[in-house]
Amino acid sequence: MEADKTQKLLKERLKEKGGLKVTHQRLLVLSVLEENSGSHMTAEDIYDLVSEDYPEIGLATVYRTLQLLWDMQLVDRINFGGDGCVRYEIGHLLNGGETKHNHHHLICKRCNKVMPFDDDLLESLEDHIEKATGFHVLDHELKFYGLCKDCMKKQR
Amino acid sequence: MEADKTQKLLKERLKEKGGLKVTHQRLLVLSVLEENSGSHMTAEDIYDLVSEDYPEIGLATVYRTLQLLWDMQLVDRINFGGDGCVRYEIGHLLNGGETKHNHHHLICKRCNKVMPFDDDLLESLEDHIEKATGFHVLDHELKFYGLCKDCMKKQR
DNA sequence: GTGATTGCAAACTTTTTGCATCCGA
DNA sequence: TCGGATGCAAAAAGTTTGCAATCAC
């Protein structure tokens, strides 16, 4: 999705909410999120990136903007592992229906190595869930915990 | 799994690590986690529960104990939704051999509601992974992100 | 012009760390 | 006894809030 289209959507939603303004800062935060679609960024990551173009921005503004974008459903919040900080990425609704990311990981319980693993096997299960529960699935995340090849060897 | 067995496992692992001690506090934290198997508790939740029986415990001890239990793979860390705090539950290895805890969850991106969802569909995929990559799978965790029935309604 | 928004700093919340004391092995 | 563990308080790290100045409409 092109930046123009995302910006247009932001402007629409701000108008819908009534009285809210399209500011330079809001556009910049959104554009950084869009340029890094797929990565999971903390507020500080976003602050650092926006600062490159606009050093006078404040961290508090980034937090306030992320809260606003979340309220308007333009960004998603995610929580990876137990690192205790909230991460953001551009919303699924904006992220193009096609390029949905399938978070499949093999995680070794011994050495904590994380290996990616691709498989689209779950698509049909999503349909089943939606029919059975009314829950509309947007994305999934599948983690397998176990022992990697190397740690299996070491174990014996 | 009975508390006795869990305690025994804790003692074993502490001995394995060498020099680590079985303290009243560690036993209490583990027993609270076991009594509340299935719920996802913050460190403070656990602190409050342990405090009922043992008011002199410090919050820092709870954090240190949870870190230790996690290192020894006796508890799991989970991070649902974007509520910005880490939660703990008794580890899946301990949570009953038969009823292997398959963490299947439907997580609403809007209201952060978490609904359980059971399915054993992934067993065959585990075999496939092991043959293809040499990774020995012990457990899996599957999360579907989307919009629950209620939030779907509200959206229109 | 007017009210929403911003930057800054201070407050808050959650988690970690330093240290003197205590306790399990 | 002795080194690991604890409780407390102080420090970090992450996030929110109050307020005067500023900017979008």
GROMACS .gro file of C-alpha atoms (C1' of nucleotides) in nm:
model
  362
    1MET     CA    1   0.000   0.000   0.000
    2GLU     CA    2   0.138   0.339  -0.094
    3ALA     CA    3   0.203   0.607   0.162
    4ASP     CA    4  -0.047   0.841  -0.004
    5LYS     CA    5  -0.329   0.600   0.057
    6THR     CA    6  -0.235   0.548   0.421
    7GLN     CA    7  -0.214   0.922   0.479
    8LYS     CA    8  -0.552   0.967   0.321
    9LEU     CA    9  -0.699   0.707   0.555
   10LEU     CA   10  -0.544   0.882   0.856
   11LYS     CA   11  -0.695   1.214   0.749
   12GLU     CA   12  -1.036   1.054   0.704
   13ARG     CA   13  -1.032   0.897   1.046
   14LEU     CA   14  -0.916   1.215   1.216
   15LYS     CA   15  -1.201   1.403   1.052
   16GLU     CA   16  -1.448   1.130   1.154
   17LYS     CA   17  -1.345   1.171   1.515
   18GLY     CA   18  -1.420   1.541   1.484
   19GLY     CA   19  -1.188   1.830   1.562
   20LEU     CA   20  -0.870   1.625   1.544
   21LYS     CA   21  -0.585   1.770   1.345
   22VAL     CA   22  -0.347   1.638   1.084
   23THR     CA   23  -0.006   1.727   1.220
   24HIS     CA   24   0.342   1.681   1.084
   25GLN     CA   25   0.424   1.451   1.377
   26ARG     CA   26   0.129   1.221   1.318
   27LEU     CA   27   0.214   1.188   0.950
   28LEU     CA   28   0.578   1.111   1.031
   29VAL     CA   29   0.497   0.841   1.286
   30LEU     CA   30   0.261   0.675   1.043
   31SER     CA   31   0.513   0.692   0.762
   32VAL     CA   32   0.788   0.534   0.974
   33LEU     CA   33   0.551   0.254   1.065
   34GLU     CA   34   0.471   0.204   0.701
   35GLU     CA   35   0.835   0.206   0.589
   36ASN     CA   36   0.906  -0.063   0.847
   37SER     CA   37   0.603  -0.276   0.790
   38GLY     CA   38   0.683  -0.624   0.916
   39SER     CA   39   0.915  -0.525   1.198
   40HIS     CA   40   0.793  -0.498   1.552
   41MET     CA   41   0.903  -0.163   1.687
   42THR     CA   42   0.898  -0.017   2.035
   43ALA     CA   43   0.788   0.342   2.087
   44GLU     CA   44   1.151   0.434   2.130
   45ASP     CA   45   1.252   0.269   1.800
   46ILE     CA   46   0.989   0.479   1.628
   47TYR     CA   47   1.098   0.790   1.815
   48ASP     CA   48   1.459   0.738   1.700
   49LEU     CA   49   1.356   0.698   1.337
   50VAL     CA   50   1.124   0.997   1.335
   51SER     CA   51   1.396   1.202   1.508
   52GLU     CA   52   1.624   1.160   1.206
   53ASP     CA   53   1.388   1.372   0.998
   54TYR     CA   54   1.238   1.577   1.277
   55PRO     CA   55   1.470   1.601   1.579
   56GLU     CA   56   1.241   1.829   1.777
   57ILE     CA   57   0.972   1.563   1.827
   58GLY     CA   58   0.918   1.446   2.186
   59LEU     CA   59   0.893   1.086   2.302
   60ALA     CA   60   0.561   1.166   2.470
   61THR     CA   61   0.417   1.272   2.136
   62VAL     CA   62   0.516   0.938   1.989
   63TYR     CA   63   0.337   0.757   2.271
   64ARG     CA   64   0.030   0.977   2.234
   65THR     CA   65   0.028   0.928   1.858
   66LEU     CA   66   0.061   0.551   1.887
   67GLN     CA   67  -0.228   0.545   2.131
   68LEU     CA   68  -0.435   0.750   1.889
   69LEU     CA   69  -0.345   0.536   1.589
   70TRP     CA   70  -0.435   0.228   1.790
   71ASP     CA   71  -0.772   0.378   1.888
   72MET     CA   72  -0.835   0.441   1.521
   73GLN     CA   73  -0.723   0.087   1.437
   74LEU     CA   74  -0.441   0.197   1.212
   75VAL     CA   75  -0.171   0.016   1.409
   76ASP     CA   76  -0.148  -0.314   1.599
   77ARG     CA   77   0.011  -0.376   1.934
   78ILE     CA   78   0.218  -0.688   1.979
   79ASN     CA   79   0.411  -0.841   2.262
   80PHE     CA   80   0.701  -1.060   2.167
   81GLY     CA   81   0.857  -1.293   2.423
   82GLY     CA   82   0.895  -1.171   2.778
   83ASP     CA   83   1.097  -0.859   2.712
   84GLY     CA   84   0.842  -0.640   2.884
   85CYS     CA   85   0.791  -0.376   2.621
   86VAL     CA   86   0.502  -0.312   2.390
   87ARG     CA   87   0.570  -0.318   2.020
   88TYR     CA   88   0.383  -0.168   1.731
   89GLU     CA   89   0.338  -0.230   1.363
   90ILE     CA   90   0.122  -0.091   1.088
   91GLY     CA   91  -0.227  -0.239   1.111
   92HIS     CA   92  -0.333  -0.551   0.932
   93LEU     CA   93  -0.612  -0.363   0.767
   94LEU     CA   94  -0.351  -0.138   0.609
   95ASN     CA   95  -0.087  -0.395   0.552
   96GLY     CA   96  -0.237  -0.525   0.231
   97GLY     CA   97  -0.447  -0.839   0.235
   98GLU     CA   98  -0.184  -1.033   0.042
   99THR     CA   99   0.129  -0.988   0.249
  100LYS     CA  100  -0.005  -1.127   0.572
  101HIS     CA  101   0.291  -1.252   0.775
  102ASN     CA  102   0.280  -1.596   0.913
  103HIS     CA  103   0.487  -1.601   1.229
  104HIS     CA  104   0.608  -1.959   1.243
  105HIS     CA  105   0.901  -2.027   1.469
  106LEU     CA  106   1.096  -2.320   1.600
  107ILE     CA  107   1.228  -2.219   1.941
  108CYS     CA  108   1.498  -2.425   2.111
  109LYS     CA  109   1.436  -2.452   2.484
  110ARG     CA  110   1.803  -2.513   2.550
  111CYS     CA  111   1.997  -2.257   2.349
  112ASN     CA  112   1.702  -2.022   2.275
  113LYS     CA  113   1.784  -2.021   1.906
  114VAL     CA  114   1.485  -1.917   1.694
  115MET     CA  115   1.448  -2.059   1.346
  116PRO     CA  116   1.184  -1.945   1.101
  117PHE     CA  117   0.959  -2.201   0.943
  118ASP     CA  118   0.715  -2.143   0.661
  119ASP     CA  119   0.391  -2.316   0.612
  120ASP     CA  120   0.049  -2.207   0.502
  121LEU     CA  121  -0.125  -2.510   0.638
  122LEU     CA  122  -0.335  -2.309   0.877
  123GLU     CA  123  -0.549  -2.123   0.629
  124SER     CA  124  -0.823  -2.384   0.627
  125LEU     CA  125  -0.825  -2.398   1.005
  126GLU     CA  126  -0.894  -2.025   1.012
  127ASP     CA  127  -1.207  -2.072   0.806
  128HIS     CA  128  -1.320  -2.343   1.042
  129ILE     CA  129  -1.270  -2.118   1.346
  130GLU     CA  130  -1.463  -1.835   1.191
  131LYS     CA  131  -1.760  -2.058   1.120
  132ALA     CA  132  -1.751  -2.227   1.458
  133THR     CA  133  -1.694  -1.926   1.686
  134GLY     CA  134  -1.764  -1.606   1.494
  135PHE     CA  135  -1.407  -1.494   1.560
  136HIS     CA  136  -1.262  -1.319   1.256
  137VAL     CA  137  -0.902  -1.426   1.219
  138LEU     CA  138  -0.658  -1.172   1.081
  139ASP     CA  139  -0.326  -1.339   1.148
  140HIS     CA  140  -0.170  -1.622   1.338
  141GLU     CA  141   0.147  -1.698   1.521
  142LEU     CA  142   0.269  -2.052   1.565
  143LYS     CA  143   0.558  -2.148   1.788
  144PHE     CA  144   0.705  -2.493   1.829
  145TYR     CA  145   0.913  -2.544   2.140
  146GLY     CA  146   1.170  -2.820   2.153
  147LEU     CA  147   1.532  -2.906   2.098
  148CYS     CA  148   1.726  -2.808   1.789
  149LYS     CA  149   1.952  -3.047   1.599
  150ASP     CA  150   2.269  -2.926   1.773
  151CYS     CA  151   2.127  -2.946   2.125
  152MET     CA  152   1.985  -3.291   2.051
  153LYS     CA  153   2.337  -3.406   1.965
  154LYS     CA  154   2.492  -3.250   2.273
  155GLN     CA  155   2.231  -3.410   2.493
  156ARG     CA  156   2.347  -3.768   2.429
  157MET     CA  157  -0.007  -3.314   3.885
  158GLU     CA  158   0.011  -3.310   4.262
  159ALA     CA  159   0.203  -3.046   4.447
  160ASP     CA  160   0.442  -3.307   4.589
  161LYS     CA  161   0.562  -3.403   4.247
  162THR     CA  162   0.615  -3.043   4.139
  163GLN     CA  163   0.811  -2.968   4.455
  164LYS     CA  164   1.024  -3.272   4.396
  165LEU     CA  165   1.104  -3.154   4.044
  166LEU     CA  166   1.199  -2.810   4.177
  167LYS     CA  167   1.435  -2.966   4.430
  168GLU     CA  168   1.595  -3.181   4.161
  169ARG     CA  169   1.657  -2.888   3.932
  170LEU     CA  170   1.797  -2.673   4.210
  171LYS     CA  171   2.039  -2.951   4.297
  172GLU     CA  172   2.133  -2.995   3.930
  173LYS     CA  173   2.225  -2.630   3.907
  174GLY     CA  174   2.453  -2.682   4.205
  175GLY     CA  175   2.451  -2.490   4.530
  176LEU     CA  176   2.100  -2.351   4.487
  177LYS     CA  177   1.875  -2.376   4.789
  178VAL     CA  178   1.519  -2.488   4.848
  179THR     CA  179   1.363  -2.196   5.031
  180HIS     CA  180   1.020  -2.139   5.175
  181GLN     CA  181   0.967  -1.853   4.930
  182ARG     CA  182   1.049  -2.060   4.623
  183LEU     CA  183   0.814  -2.335   4.733
  184LEU     CA  184   0.536  -2.084   4.796
  185VAL     CA  185   0.569  -1.914   4.459
  186LEU     CA  186   0.564  -2.249   4.284
  187SER     CA  187   0.262  -2.365   4.482
  188VAL     CA  188   0.066  -2.049   4.402
  189LEU     CA  189   0.145  -2.099   4.033
  190GLU     CA  190   0.028  -2.456   4.059
  191GLU     CA  191  -0.294  -2.371   4.243
  192ASN     CA  192  -0.372  -2.123   3.969
  193SER     CA  193  -0.270  -2.334   3.675
  194GLY     CA  194  -0.449  -2.201   3.372
  195SER     CA  195  -0.462  -1.837   3.475
  196HIS     CA  196  -0.207  -1.591   3.350
  197MET     CA  197  -0.070  -1.402   3.646
  198THR     CA  198   0.153  -1.097   3.675
  199ALA     CA  199   0.437  -1.091   3.926
  200GLU     CA  200   0.224  -0.869   4.147
  201ASP     CA  201  -0.072  -1.110   4.137
  202ILE     CA  202   0.160  -1.383   4.257
  203TYR     CA  203   0.311  -1.156   4.521
  204ASP     CA  204  -0.036  -1.076   4.658
  205LEU     CA  205  -0.131  -1.444   4.680
  206VAL     CA  206   0.193  -1.550   4.844
  207SER     CA  207   0.165  -1.257   5.087
  208GLU     CA  208  -0.156  -1.403   5.230
  209ASP     CA  209   0.041  -1.697   5.372
  210TYR     CA  210   0.375  -1.526   5.409
  211PRO     CA  211   0.339  -1.148   5.444
  212GLU     CA  212   0.710  -1.083   5.492
  213ILE     CA  213   0.800  -1.185   5.135
  214GLY     CA  214   0.936  -0.907   4.914
  215LEU     CA  215   0.823  -0.830   4.561
  216ALA     CA  216   1.184  -0.847   4.444
  217THR     CA  217   1.203  -1.205   4.566
  218VAL     CA  218   0.899  -1.292   4.358
  219TYR     CA  219   1.064  -1.143   4.049
  220ARG     CA  220   1.390  -1.324   4.120
  221THR     CA  221   1.209  -1.651   4.180
  222LEU     CA  222   1.007  -1.622   3.860
  223GLN     CA  223   1.326  -1.555   3.667
  224LEU     CA  224   1.483  -1.862   3.824
  225LEU     CA  225   1.183  -2.085   3.759
  226TRP     CA  226   1.181  -1.966   3.400
  227ASP     CA  227   1.553  -2.043   3.361
  228MET     CA  228   1.482  -2.392   3.490
  229GLN     CA  229   1.188  -2.423   3.252
  230LEU     CA  230   0.935  -2.473   3.529
  231VAL     CA  231   0.720  -2.175   3.433
  232ASP     CA  232   0.619  -2.016   3.103
  233ARG     CA  233   0.610  -1.650   3.021
  234ILE     CA  234   0.324  -1.526   2.816
  235ASN     CA  235   0.239  -1.195   2.667
  236PHE     CA  236  -0.113  -1.149   2.553
  237GLY     CA  237  -0.239  -0.847   2.371
  238GLY     CA  238  -0.074  -0.514   2.429
  239ASP     CA  239  -0.136  -0.466   2.797
  240GLY     CA  240   0.234  -0.415   2.861
  241CYS     CA  241   0.290  -0.657   3.144
  242VAL     CA  242   0.451  -0.997   3.153
  243ARG     CA  243   0.245  -1.288   3.280
  244TYR     CA  244   0.341  -1.626   3.412
  245GLU     CA  245   0.191  -1.970   3.441
  246ILE     CA  246   0.311  -2.311   3.549
  247GLY     CA  247   0.518  -2.469   3.274
  248HIS     CA  248   0.362  -2.694   3.016
  249LEU     CA  249   0.604  -2.975   3.102
  250LEU     CA  250   0.460  -2.973   3.454
  251ASN     CA  251   0.103  -2.920   3.362
  252GLY     CA  252   0.009  -3.287   3.337
  253GLY     CA  253   0.161  -3.533   3.095
  254GLU     CA  254  -0.162  -3.657   2.942
  255THR     CA  255  -0.345  -3.334   2.902
  256LYS     CA  256  -0.053  -3.168   2.730
  257HIS     CA  257  -0.137  -2.804   2.741
  258ASN     CA  258  -0.178  -2.696   2.385
  259HIS     CA  259  -0.180  -2.320   2.407
  260HIS     CA  260  -0.431  -2.243   2.138
  261HIS     CA  261  -0.578  -1.901   2.179
  262LEU     CA  262  -0.799  -1.664   1.993
  263ILE     CA  263  -0.683  -1.315   2.084
  264CYS     CA  264  -0.894  -1.014   2.001
  265LYS     CA  265  -0.680  -0.726   1.883
  266ARG     CA  266  -0.933  -0.472   1.998
  267CYS     CA  267  -1.053  -0.572   2.343
  268ASN     CA  268  -0.764  -0.811   2.428
  269LYS     CA  269  -1.008  -1.082   2.524
  270VAL     CA  270  -0.845  -1.427   2.513
  271MET     CA  271  -1.051  -1.731   2.429
  272PRO     CA  272  -0.918  -2.085   2.448
  273PHE     CA  273  -0.948  -2.309   2.148
  274ASP     CA  274  -0.873  -2.679   2.136
  275ASP     CA  275  -0.741  -2.871   1.847
  276ASP     CA  276  -0.488  -3.145   1.806
  277LEU     CA  277  -0.445  -3.091   1.438
  278LEU     CA  278  -0.080  -3.003   1.472
  279GLU     CA  279   0.053  -3.342   1.577
  280SER     CA  280   0.119  -3.455   1.222
  281LEU     CA  281   0.290  -3.128   1.140
  282GLU     CA  282   0.530  -3.191   1.426
  283ASP     CA  283   0.639  -3.519   1.269
  284HIS     CA  284   0.691  -3.344   0.939
  285ILE     CA  285   0.910  -3.077   1.099
  286GLU     CA  286   1.123  -3.332   1.278
  287LYS     CA  287   1.193  -3.518   0.955
  288ALA     CA  288   1.257  -3.204   0.754
  289THR     CA  289   1.472  -3.006   0.996
  290GLY     CA  290   1.595  -3.237   1.273
  291PHE     CA  291   1.423  -3.016   1.528
  292HIS     CA  292   1.266  -3.223   1.806
  293VAL     CA  293   0.933  -3.067   1.896
  294LEU     CA  294   0.818  -3.089   2.258
  295ASP     CA  295   0.522  -2.854   2.258
  296HIS     CA  296   0.358  -2.588   2.053
  297GLU     CA  297   0.173  -2.268   2.102
  298LEU     CA  298  -0.070  -2.134   1.849
  299LYS     CA  299  -0.225  -1.790   1.861
  300PHE     CA  300  -0.482  -1.652   1.625
  301TYR     CA  301  -0.512  -1.276   1.621
  302GLY     CA  302  -0.825  -1.109   1.499
  303LEU     CA  303  -1.154  -0.958   1.602
  304CYS     CA  304  -1.399  -1.131   1.830
  305LYS     CA  305  -1.769  -1.151   1.760
  306ASP     CA  306  -1.854  -0.852   1.980
  307CYS     CA  307  -1.587  -0.623   1.836
  308MET     CA  308  -1.687  -0.724   1.484
  309LYS     CA  309  -2.038  -0.605   1.562
  310LYS     CA  310  -1.924  -0.278   1.716
  311GLN     CA  311  -1.707  -0.208   1.415
  312ARG     CA  312  -1.994  -0.150   1.174
  313DG     C1'  313  -0.880   3.328   1.703
  314DT     C1'  314  -0.958   2.905   1.930
  315DG     C1'  315  -0.902   2.471   2.083
  316DA     C1'  316  -0.626   2.069   1.983
  317DT     C1'  317  -0.142   1.938   1.996
  318DT     C1'  318   0.324   1.964   2.121
  319DG     C1'  319   0.770   1.952   2.395
  320DC     C1'  320   0.946   1.935   2.821
  321DA     C1'  321   0.982   1.776   3.276
  322DA     C1'  322   0.790   1.551   3.645
  323DA     C1'  323   0.513   1.162   3.800
  324DC     C1'  324   0.393   0.680   3.773
  325DT     C1'  325   0.444   0.182   3.697
  326DT     C1'  326   0.689  -0.222   3.639
  327DT     C1'  327   1.116  -0.455   3.695
  328DT     C1'  328   1.607  -0.478   3.838
  329DT     C1'  329   1.999  -0.407   4.140
  330DG     C1'  330   2.303  -0.309   4.558
  331DC     C1'  331   2.377  -0.428   5.004
  332DA     C1'  332   2.354  -0.570   5.484
  333DT     C1'  333   2.138  -0.945   5.705
  334DC     C1'  334   1.963  -1.404   5.730
  335DC     C1'  335   1.914  -1.889   5.658
  336DG     C1'  336   1.955  -2.362   5.433
  337DA     C1'  337   2.281  -2.725   5.356
  338DT     C1'  338   3.019  -2.210   5.911
  339DC     C1'  339   2.957  -2.017   5.449
  340DG     C1'  340   2.782  -1.888   5.028
  341DG     C1'  341   2.343  -1.839   4.837
  342DA     C1'  342   1.889  -1.600   4.923
  343DT     C1'  343   1.609  -1.242   5.119
  344DG     C1'  344   1.401  -0.783   5.228
  345DC     C1'  345   1.443  -0.329   5.180
  346DA     C1'  346   1.524   0.077   4.942
  347DA     C1'  347   1.716   0.298   4.561
  348DA     C1'  348   1.778   0.284   4.065
  349DA     C1'  349   1.637   0.170   3.589
  350DA     C1'  350   1.335   0.126   3.222
  351DG     C1'  351   0.900   0.210   3.005
  352DT     C1'  352   0.493   0.495   2.988
  353DT     C1'  353   0.169   0.868   3.121
  354DT     C1'  354   0.038   1.328   3.262
  355DG     C1'  355   0.035   1.847   3.368
  356DC     C1'  356   0.119   2.269   3.171
  357DA     C1'  357   0.259   2.671   2.908
  358DA     C1'  358   0.371   2.760   2.439
  359DT     C1'  359   0.253   2.653   1.960
  360DC     C1'  360   0.018   2.520   1.550
  361DA     C1'  361  -0.375   2.358   1.238
  362DC     C1'  362  -0.803   2.480   1.090
   0.00000   0.00000   0.00000
